[in-house]
Short mmCIF file of C-alpha atoms in Angstrom, two decimals:
data_model
loop_
_atom_site.label_atom_id
_atom_site.label_comp_id
_atom_site.label_asym_id
_atom_site.label_seq_id
_atom_site.Cartn_x
_atom_site.Cartn_y
_atom_site.Cartn_z
CA MET A 841 -13.56 -5.82 49.70
CA THR A 842 -10.60 -9.21 48.57
CA HIS A 843 -11.26 -10.44 45.49
CA THR A 844 -9.32 -13.91 45.88
CA LEU A 845 -7.45 -14.80 42.39
CA LEU A 846 -6.56 -18.06 40.99
CA ILE A 847 -3.39 -18.17 39.27
CA VAL A 848 -3.23 -21.01 37.51
CA GLU A 849 0.71 -20.83 35.58
CA ASP A 850 3.22 -23.83 35.26
CA ASP A 851 6.93 -21.94 35.48
CA ASP A 852 7.19 -21.87 39.86
CA ASP A 853 8.73 -18.69 39.23
CA ALA A 854 6.47 -16.56 37.53
CA ARG A 855 4.06 -18.15 39.52
CA GLU A 856 5.42 -16.76 42.39
CA ALA A 857 5.95 -13.83 40.89
CA LEU A 858 2.82 -13.16 39.70
CA ALA A 859 1.10 -13.72 42.57
CA THR A 860 3.41 -11.97 45.18
CA ILE A 861 2.86 -9.02 42.91
CA LEU A 862 -1.13 -9.01 42.73
CA GLU A 863 -1.05 -9.79 46.93
CA MET A 864 0.59 -6.39 46.38
CA GLU A 865 -1.78 -4.87 45.27
CA GLY A 866 -4.16 -6.24 47.29
CA TYR A 867 -5.76 -9.45 46.20
CA SER A 868 -6.01 -12.36 48.04
CA VAL A 869 -4.22 -14.91 45.85
CA VAL A 870 -4.04 -18.34 45.66
CA SER A 871 -2.42 -20.84 42.41
CA ALA A 872 -2.05 -23.64 41.10
CA ARG A 873 0.67 -25.26 38.04
CA GLN A 874 -1.34 -27.13 36.03
CA GLY A 875 -4.60 -27.47 34.81
CA ALA A 876 -6.15 -30.59 36.62
CA GLU A 877 -4.28 -29.26 40.31
CA ALA A 878 -6.54 -25.75 39.08
CA LEU A 879 -10.02 -28.09 38.54
CA SER A 880 -8.68 -30.15 41.77
CA MET A 881 -8.83 -26.92 44.04
CA LEU A 882 -12.73 -25.88 42.27
CA ARG A 883 -14.93 -28.63 42.78
CA GLN A 884 -13.47 -29.42 46.61
CA GLY A 885 -14.86 -25.48 46.76
CA LEU A 886 -13.10 -22.98 46.32
CA VAL A 887 -14.49 -20.31 44.76
CA PRO A 888 -12.67 -17.56 43.57
CA ALA A 889 -13.18 -13.80 41.91
CA LEU A 890 -11.12 -14.74 39.02
CA ILE A 891 -8.72 -17.03 37.79
CA LEU A 892 -5.93 -15.89 35.81
CA LEU A 893 -4.22 -18.70 33.96
CA ASP A 894 -1.71 -19.03 31.16
CA MET A 895 -2.74 -21.20 27.78
CA ARG A 896 0.44 -22.88 26.64
CA MET A 897 0.94 -25.59 30.36
CA PRO A 898 2.27 -28.74 29.18
CA GLY A 899 -0.25 -31.35 30.11
CA MET A 900 -3.58 -29.64 30.65
CA ASP A 901 -3.10 -26.97 28.36
CA GLY A 902 -4.69 -24.01 28.66
CA ARG A 903 -8.09 -24.96 26.12
CA GLY A 904 -8.35 -27.97 28.05
CA PHE A 905 -9.63 -26.64 31.72
CA LEU A 906 -12.45 -24.56 30.05
CA GLU A 907 -13.34 -27.14 28.48
CA GLU A 908 -13.03 -29.38 31.28
CA MET A 909 -13.98 -26.10 33.70
CA ARG A 910 -17.99 -24.74 31.54
CA GLY A 911 -18.65 -28.39 31.22
CA ASP A 912 -19.25 -27.94 35.37
CA GLN A 913 -22.60 -26.20 36.03
CA ARG A 914 -20.59 -24.85 39.63
CA ILE A 915 -17.04 -23.56 38.23
CA GLY A 916 -18.62 -23.07 34.68
CA SER A 917 -18.55 -19.40 35.44
CA ILE A 918 -16.27 -17.81 37.09
CA PRO A 919 -14.69 -15.36 34.51
CA VAL A 920 -11.29 -15.92 33.35
CA VAL A 921 -8.59 -13.55 32.22
CA CYS A 922 -6.01 -15.39 30.42
CA PHE A 923 -2.00 -15.17 29.33
CA SER A 924 -1.90 -15.99 25.97
CA GLY A 925 1.12 -16.52 24.52
CA GLU A 926 -0.01 -15.69 21.13
CA PRO A 927 -2.96 -13.35 19.99
CA ALA A 928 -5.45 -16.25 19.39
CA LEU A 929 -5.95 -16.65 15.30
CA GLN A 930 -9.01 -18.37 16.52
CA PRO A 931 -11.59 -17.74 19.06
CA ILE A 932 -10.63 -19.09 22.33
CA ARG A 933 -13.49 -21.53 23.33
CA PRO A 934 -15.24 -22.33 25.61
CA PRO A 935 -14.75 -17.62 25.92
CA VAL A 936 -13.14 -16.18 27.95
CA ALA A 937 -13.82 -12.88 29.97
CA ALA A 938 -10.06 -11.21 28.64
CA SER A 939 -7.48 -12.28 26.79
CA LEU A 940 -3.82 -10.93 27.15
CA ARG A 941 -0.64 -11.37 25.24
CA LYS A 942 2.46 -12.43 26.91
CA PRO A 943 4.55 -10.01 27.80
CA THR A 944 1.98 -7.23 28.98
CA ASP A 945 2.59 -4.94 31.52
CA LEU A 946 1.44 -3.64 35.06
CA GLU A 947 -0.68 -1.52 34.05
CA THR A 948 -2.35 -2.91 31.78
CA LEU A 949 -2.73 -6.33 33.28
CA LEU A 950 -4.21 -4.68 37.18
CA SER A 951 -7.20 -2.07 34.08
CA THR A 952 -7.38 -5.67 33.06
CA LEU A 953 -8.62 -7.65 36.29
CA GLU A 954 -10.20 -4.39 37.78
CA LEU A 955 -12.20 -3.81 34.31
CA THR A 956 -13.00 -7.53 34.51
CA LEU A 957 -13.80 -7.74 38.05
CA ARG A 958 -16.56 -5.12 38.03
CA GLU A 959 -17.99 -6.77 34.86
CA ARG A 960 -18.42 -9.24 36.10
CA PRO A 961 -19.67 -9.45 39.74
CA SER A 962 -17.62 -11.77 42.18
CA VAL A 963 -19.42 -15.53 42.73
CA GLU A 964 -17.84 -15.39 45.87
CA PRO A 965 -19.70 -16.47 49.34
CA MET B 983 23.39 -24.73 -3.38
CA SER B 984 23.96 -28.21 -1.07
CA GLU B 985 20.86 -29.66 0.60
CA PRO B 986 22.52 -29.43 3.26
CA ARG B 987 22.47 -25.37 3.40
CA GLY B 988 18.91 -25.79 2.35
CA ARG B 989 17.42 -28.05 5.54
CA ALA B 990 19.08 -24.65 7.58
CA PRO B 991 16.85 -22.29 7.00
CA ASP B 992 13.80 -24.26 8.06
CA LEU B 993 15.84 -25.24 11.21
CA ARG B 994 16.36 -21.30 11.77
CA GLU B 995 12.33 -20.95 11.11
CA GLN B 996 11.75 -23.85 13.41
CA PHE B 997 13.93 -22.30 16.40
CA LEU B 998 12.99 -19.46 16.43
CA ALA B 999 9.17 -20.38 16.63
CA VAL B 1000 10.13 -22.75 19.59
CA ALA B 1001 12.81 -19.52 21.69
CA THR B 1002 10.31 -16.73 21.35
CA HIS B 1003 7.46 -19.04 22.84
CA GLU B 1004 9.87 -19.60 25.56
CA LEU B 1005 10.86 -16.12 26.15
CA ARG B 1006 7.38 -15.13 26.93
CA THR B 1007 7.64 -15.92 29.93
CA PRO B 1008 9.86 -14.89 31.69
CA VAL B 1009 9.95 -11.41 29.82
CA ASN B 1010 6.51 -11.67 31.26
CA SER B 1011 7.25 -11.84 34.49
CA LEU B 1012 10.72 -9.53 34.20
CA ARG B 1013 9.34 -7.62 33.34
CA LEU B 1014 6.32 -7.24 35.67
CA THR B 1015 8.87 -7.38 38.72
CA LEU B 1016 10.32 -4.62 37.82
CA GLU B 1017 7.75 -2.49 36.80
CA SER B 1018 5.66 -3.73 40.15
CA VAL B 1019 8.53 -2.36 42.29
CA SER B 1020 8.08 0.49 40.38
CA ARG B 1021 5.31 0.99 41.26
CA THR B 1022 5.97 0.43 45.18
CA LEU B 1023 8.73 2.93 45.05
CA ALA B 1024 6.57 4.84 43.52
CA ALA B 1025 2.97 4.96 45.99
CA ARG B 1026 4.98 4.57 49.54
CA SER B 1027 7.09 7.15 48.60
CA LEU B 1028 10.69 5.34 49.24
CA MET B 1029 13.58 6.86 48.52
CA LEU B 1030 16.69 4.91 46.98
CA PRO B 1031 19.76 6.13 46.31
CA PRO B 1032 20.01 8.28 43.01
CA SER B 1033 22.37 5.47 41.78
CA LEU B 1034 20.16 2.96 43.01
CA LEU B 1035 17.05 4.46 40.83
CA ALA B 1036 18.94 4.52 38.19
CA LEU B 1037 20.29 0.94 37.78
CA LEU B 1038 16.17 0.16 38.53
CA ARG B 1039 15.17 2.64 35.58
CA HIS B 1040 18.17 0.29 33.35
CA ALA B 1041 16.41 -2.56 34.12
CA ARG B 1042 13.39 -1.75 33.81
CA TYR B 1043 14.22 -0.72 29.88
CA GLN B 1044 15.71 -3.63 28.43
CA SER B 1045 12.94 -5.95 29.54
CA GLU B 1046 10.41 -3.41 27.68
CA HIS B 1047 13.59 -3.32 25.25
CA LEU B 1048 12.93 -7.22 25.33
CA ALA B 1049 9.40 -7.27 25.26
CA ARG B 1050 9.82 -5.61 22.10
CA LEU B 1051 12.09 -7.81 20.55
CA THR B 1052 10.03 -10.70 21.40
CA ASP B 1053 6.71 -9.30 19.95
CA ALA B 1054 8.63 -9.03 17.03
CA LEU B 1055 10.44 -11.75 17.18
CA PHE B 1056 6.87 -14.35 17.99
CA ASP B 1057 5.97 -11.56 15.03
CA VAL B 1058 7.63 -13.24 12.29
CA ALA B 1059 7.16 -16.42 13.49
CA ARG B 1060 3.83 -15.91 13.53
CA LEU B 1061 3.21 -15.06 9.92
CA GLN B 1062 5.17 -17.05 8.67
CA SER B 1063 2.07 -19.32 8.31
CA ASP B 1064 -0.49 -16.57 8.18
CA ARG B 1065 0.14 -13.33 7.09
CA SER B 1066 -3.54 -11.74 6.98
CA VAL B 1067 -4.03 -10.76 10.78
CA LEU B 1068 -1.57 -7.58 10.66
CA ALA B 1069 -3.82 -5.00 11.81
CA ARG B 1070 -3.13 -1.31 9.61
CA GLU B 1071 -3.86 2.67 10.59
CA ARG B 1072 -2.85 5.17 8.73
CA LEU B 1073 0.91 6.13 9.23
CA ASP B 1074 3.93 8.84 8.99
CA LEU B 1075 6.79 7.27 8.28
CA ARG B 1076 8.58 10.61 8.45
CA ASP B 1077 7.02 10.70 12.51
CA VAL B 1078 7.44 6.62 13.04
CA ALA B 1079 11.62 7.04 12.00
CA ILE B 1080 11.84 11.11 14.17
CA GLU B 1081 10.08 8.80 17.02
CA VAL B 1082 12.19 6.00 17.60
CA VAL B 1083 15.51 7.63 16.42
CA ASP B 1084 14.46 10.03 19.36
CA ARG B 1085 13.81 6.87 21.45
CA LEU B 1086 16.76 4.88 20.55
CA CYS B 1087 19.27 8.23 21.36
CA VAL B 1088 17.73 8.91 24.94
CA GLU B 1089 18.45 4.81 25.62
CA ALA B 1090 21.41 4.73 24.33
CA THR B 1091 24.22 4.91 26.98
CA SER B 1092 26.42 8.10 26.59
CA ASP B 1093 28.93 7.68 25.33
CA ALA B 1094 28.31 4.77 21.96
CA LEU B 1095 25.87 8.09 20.15
CA SER B 1096 26.37 9.00 17.66
CA GLN B 1097 24.93 11.79 15.75
CA VAL B 1098 21.61 10.61 14.16
CA ASP B 1099 20.38 13.22 11.14
CA VAL B 1100 16.83 12.14 10.25
CA ILE B 1101 16.17 13.55 7.24
CA ALA B 1102 12.79 14.25 6.02
CA ASP B 1103 10.70 16.81 3.66
CA GLU B 1104 7.86 16.03 3.02
CA PRO B 1105 5.28 13.45 5.18
CA VAL B 1106 5.72 9.73 4.09
CA ALA B 1107 2.13 8.40 5.08
CA GLY B 1108 0.38 4.84 4.29
CA GLN B 1109 -1.60 2.49 5.82
CA TRP B 1110 0.43 -0.04 7.58
CA ASN B 1111 1.06 -1.74 11.01
CA ARG B 1112 2.67 0.42 13.58
CA ALA B 1113 4.66 -1.96 15.18
CA CYS B 1114 5.82 -3.27 12.93
CA VAL B 1115 7.01 0.12 11.12
CA ASP B 1116 8.90 0.83 14.18
CA GLN B 1117 10.29 -2.40 14.72
CA ILE B 1118 12.52 -3.08 11.05
CA VAL B 1119 13.51 1.37 12.04
CA THR B 1120 14.09 0.16 14.97
CA ASN B 1121 15.92 -2.61 13.92
CA LEU B 1122 18.65 -1.05 10.94
CA VAL B 1123 19.11 2.72 13.16
CA SER B 1124 20.47 0.24 16.41
CA ASN B 1125 21.96 -1.63 13.08
CA ALA B 1126 23.69 2.08 11.62
CA LEU B 1127 24.32 2.96 15.29
CA LYS B 1128 26.73 -0.45 17.03
CA TYR B 1129 28.34 -0.81 14.02
CA GLY B 1130 28.91 3.12 12.91
CA ARG B 1131 32.11 3.26 14.32
CA GLY B 1132 30.95 6.77 16.12
CA ARG B 1133 30.45 7.80 13.44
CA PRO B 1134 27.10 10.29 11.76
CA VAL B 1135 23.38 8.18 10.35
CA THR B 1136 21.58 9.53 8.25
CA VAL B 1137 17.72 7.76 8.41
CA SER B 1138 15.85 9.86 5.46
CA VAL B 1139 12.29 8.90 4.13
CA ALA B 1140 10.55 9.96 0.87
CA VAL B 1141 7.95 8.86 -1.31
CA GLU B 1142 9.28 7.17 -4.04
CA GLY B 1143 6.25 6.66 -6.90
CA SER B 1144 3.85 4.00 -4.98
CA TYR B 1145 6.21 3.36 -2.17
CA GLY B 1146 7.24 5.01 0.70
CA MET B 1147 11.63 5.32 1.08
CA LEU B 1148 13.29 3.98 4.32
CA VAL B 1149 17.49 5.12 4.07
CA VAL B 1150 19.39 3.85 6.80
CA ARG B 1151 23.21 4.72 6.48
CA ASP B 1152 25.67 4.64 8.82
CA ARG B 1153 29.45 5.05 7.69
CA GLY B 1154 30.99 2.54 9.77
CA ILE B 1155 32.42 -1.27 9.61
CA GLY B 1156 30.62 -1.55 6.69
CA ILE B 1157 30.49 -5.61 5.74
CA PRO B 1158 32.56 -8.08 3.95
CA GLU B 1159 31.56 -8.63 0.35
CA GLU B 1160 31.07 -12.32 0.59
CA ARG B 1161 28.37 -11.71 3.95
CA ILE B 1162 25.95 -9.59 1.95
CA PRO B 1163 23.70 -12.70 0.14
CA HIS B 1164 22.70 -14.61 3.06
CA LEU B 1165 22.91 -10.73 5.45
CA PHE B 1166 19.12 -11.23 5.50
CA GLU B 1167 19.08 -15.34 6.46
CA PRO B 1168 18.96 -15.41 11.26
CA PHE B 1169 21.39 -16.26 12.88
CA GLU B 1170 23.26 -15.72 10.45
CA ARG B 1171 25.79 -12.23 11.90
CA ALA B 1172 28.66 -10.76 9.53
CA VAL B 1173 30.61 -9.77 12.52
CA PRO B 1174 32.71 -12.49 15.00
CA ALA B 1175 30.26 -12.90 17.14
CA THR B 1176 33.11 -11.87 20.16
CA ALA B 1177 33.26 -8.33 19.17
CA TYR B 1178 30.39 -7.32 18.84
CA HIS B 1179 27.45 -8.71 20.51
CA GLY B 1180 23.59 -9.71 18.99
CA LEU B 1181 21.93 -13.03 17.92
CA GLY B 1182 21.69 -12.31 14.17
CA LEU B 1183 17.33 -11.73 14.03
CA GLY B 1184 17.77 -7.96 13.55
CA LEU B 1185 18.05 -7.96 9.90
CA TYR B 1186 15.85 -10.59 9.02
CA VAL B 1187 13.18 -9.62 11.28
CA VAL B 1188 13.61 -6.43 8.93
CA ARG B 1189 13.38 -8.17 5.71
CA GLN B 1190 10.78 -10.70 7.59
CA LEU B 1191 8.29 -7.63 8.52
CA SER B 1192 9.32 -5.38 5.08
CA THR B 1193 7.85 -8.78 2.96
CA VAL B 1194 5.21 -8.71 5.26
CA LEU B 1195 4.09 -5.36 4.59
CA GLY B 1196 4.01 -5.81 0.65
CA GLY B 1197 7.43 -3.87 0.09
CA HIS B 1198 11.90 -5.44 -0.25
CA VAL B 1199 15.06 -4.28 1.71
CA ASP B 1200 17.99 -3.69 -0.15
CA VAL B 1201 21.65 -3.63 1.39
CA ARG B 1202 24.72 -1.36 -0.69
CA SER B 1203 27.38 -1.36 1.85
CA MET B 1204 32.23 -1.44 1.35
CA HIS B 1205 34.13 -3.10 3.28
CA ARG B 1206 35.38 -0.87 6.69
CA VAL B 1207 33.03 2.65 5.21
CA GLY B 1208 29.91 2.23 5.38
CA SER B 1209 26.88 0.70 4.84
CA THR B 1210 23.38 1.62 3.26
CA PHE B 1211 19.72 -0.27 4.01
CA THR B 1212 16.50 1.19 2.41
CA VAL B 1213 13.20 -0.44 2.50
CA TYR B 1214 10.58 -0.31 -0.11
CA LEU B 1215 6.91 0.13 1.23
CA PRO B 1216 3.84 -0.01 -1.02
CA LEU B 1217 2.56 2.95 -0.37
CA GLY B 1218 -1.47 1.79 -0.29
CA GLY B 1219 -0.69 -1.31 1.73
CA SER B 1220 0.40 -4.90 0.96
CA ALA B 1221 -1.08 -6.55 -1.90
#
């Protein structure tokens, strides 16, 4: 089964590279440049198996996106793996499935995605 | 000290914090991309000429080095505000020194390698953060190789009272006396930037990390003779 991932990352090159990398690993990838765009996509019916979220973004940052998303029952249960520029001195609220610190290595990224998808069944139709 | 001099360290530290944040995304992307290329080549049994494989290997090494440096810089920037977040484990400083020297010797270019001797007669075990200790040793040994004029470098570890002591000695270019008081400040260069590449952060990171671990770093140096850096780390962890 091909899982669909939603990448939310404001850096264009980083977002495109990550999408290519994950597509080469067999995932179907949809991308958003910022939190508001991602929310719009989700509310318009996109149901990814997992969201890969950059926490530091202009405008609506990762925490703002999580608060909006978790407050919406239709999309609030989609598992989120966040890319954080720092280990959270305070726990990330709302909670995420996993947190990866930038820079990370490919093996850690892929195993984290696989484990998250395995433990949280896909909500795709 | 005049006011402008007193303000400069705060501005430098602010720059350090901002810069490390900005570095993380491109370094992350670079590393993942190179690793993905290597992984794909292996998975599909694609053959590249040895020279291209070597270039890919060098690029991956540099991206991993950038990642380690970014991590270390970020830890320094973050630890200025909260020094309680370090994970500690029981480490043998002797083992860390040997690992770092082996890694640096493997990764060094063949025409720049000095002989590095590790002298450690006994274990030097303490409760420290592994990444911090590794970065301290890496930065000091890297500097010794960089400024050592190809002459042998000595890395010694020993127990000194309630401290683990790391001594890195080179017989290289040494440090002008007037530079020594500022040596551990960020972006301070004791050599012309045109002669030796670098940001001037290595020793600043060593001092910050040593302090975070409850220790300190000293230097003795004579211009054109060589330098000796000594790091003292409390064996029981910081107070």
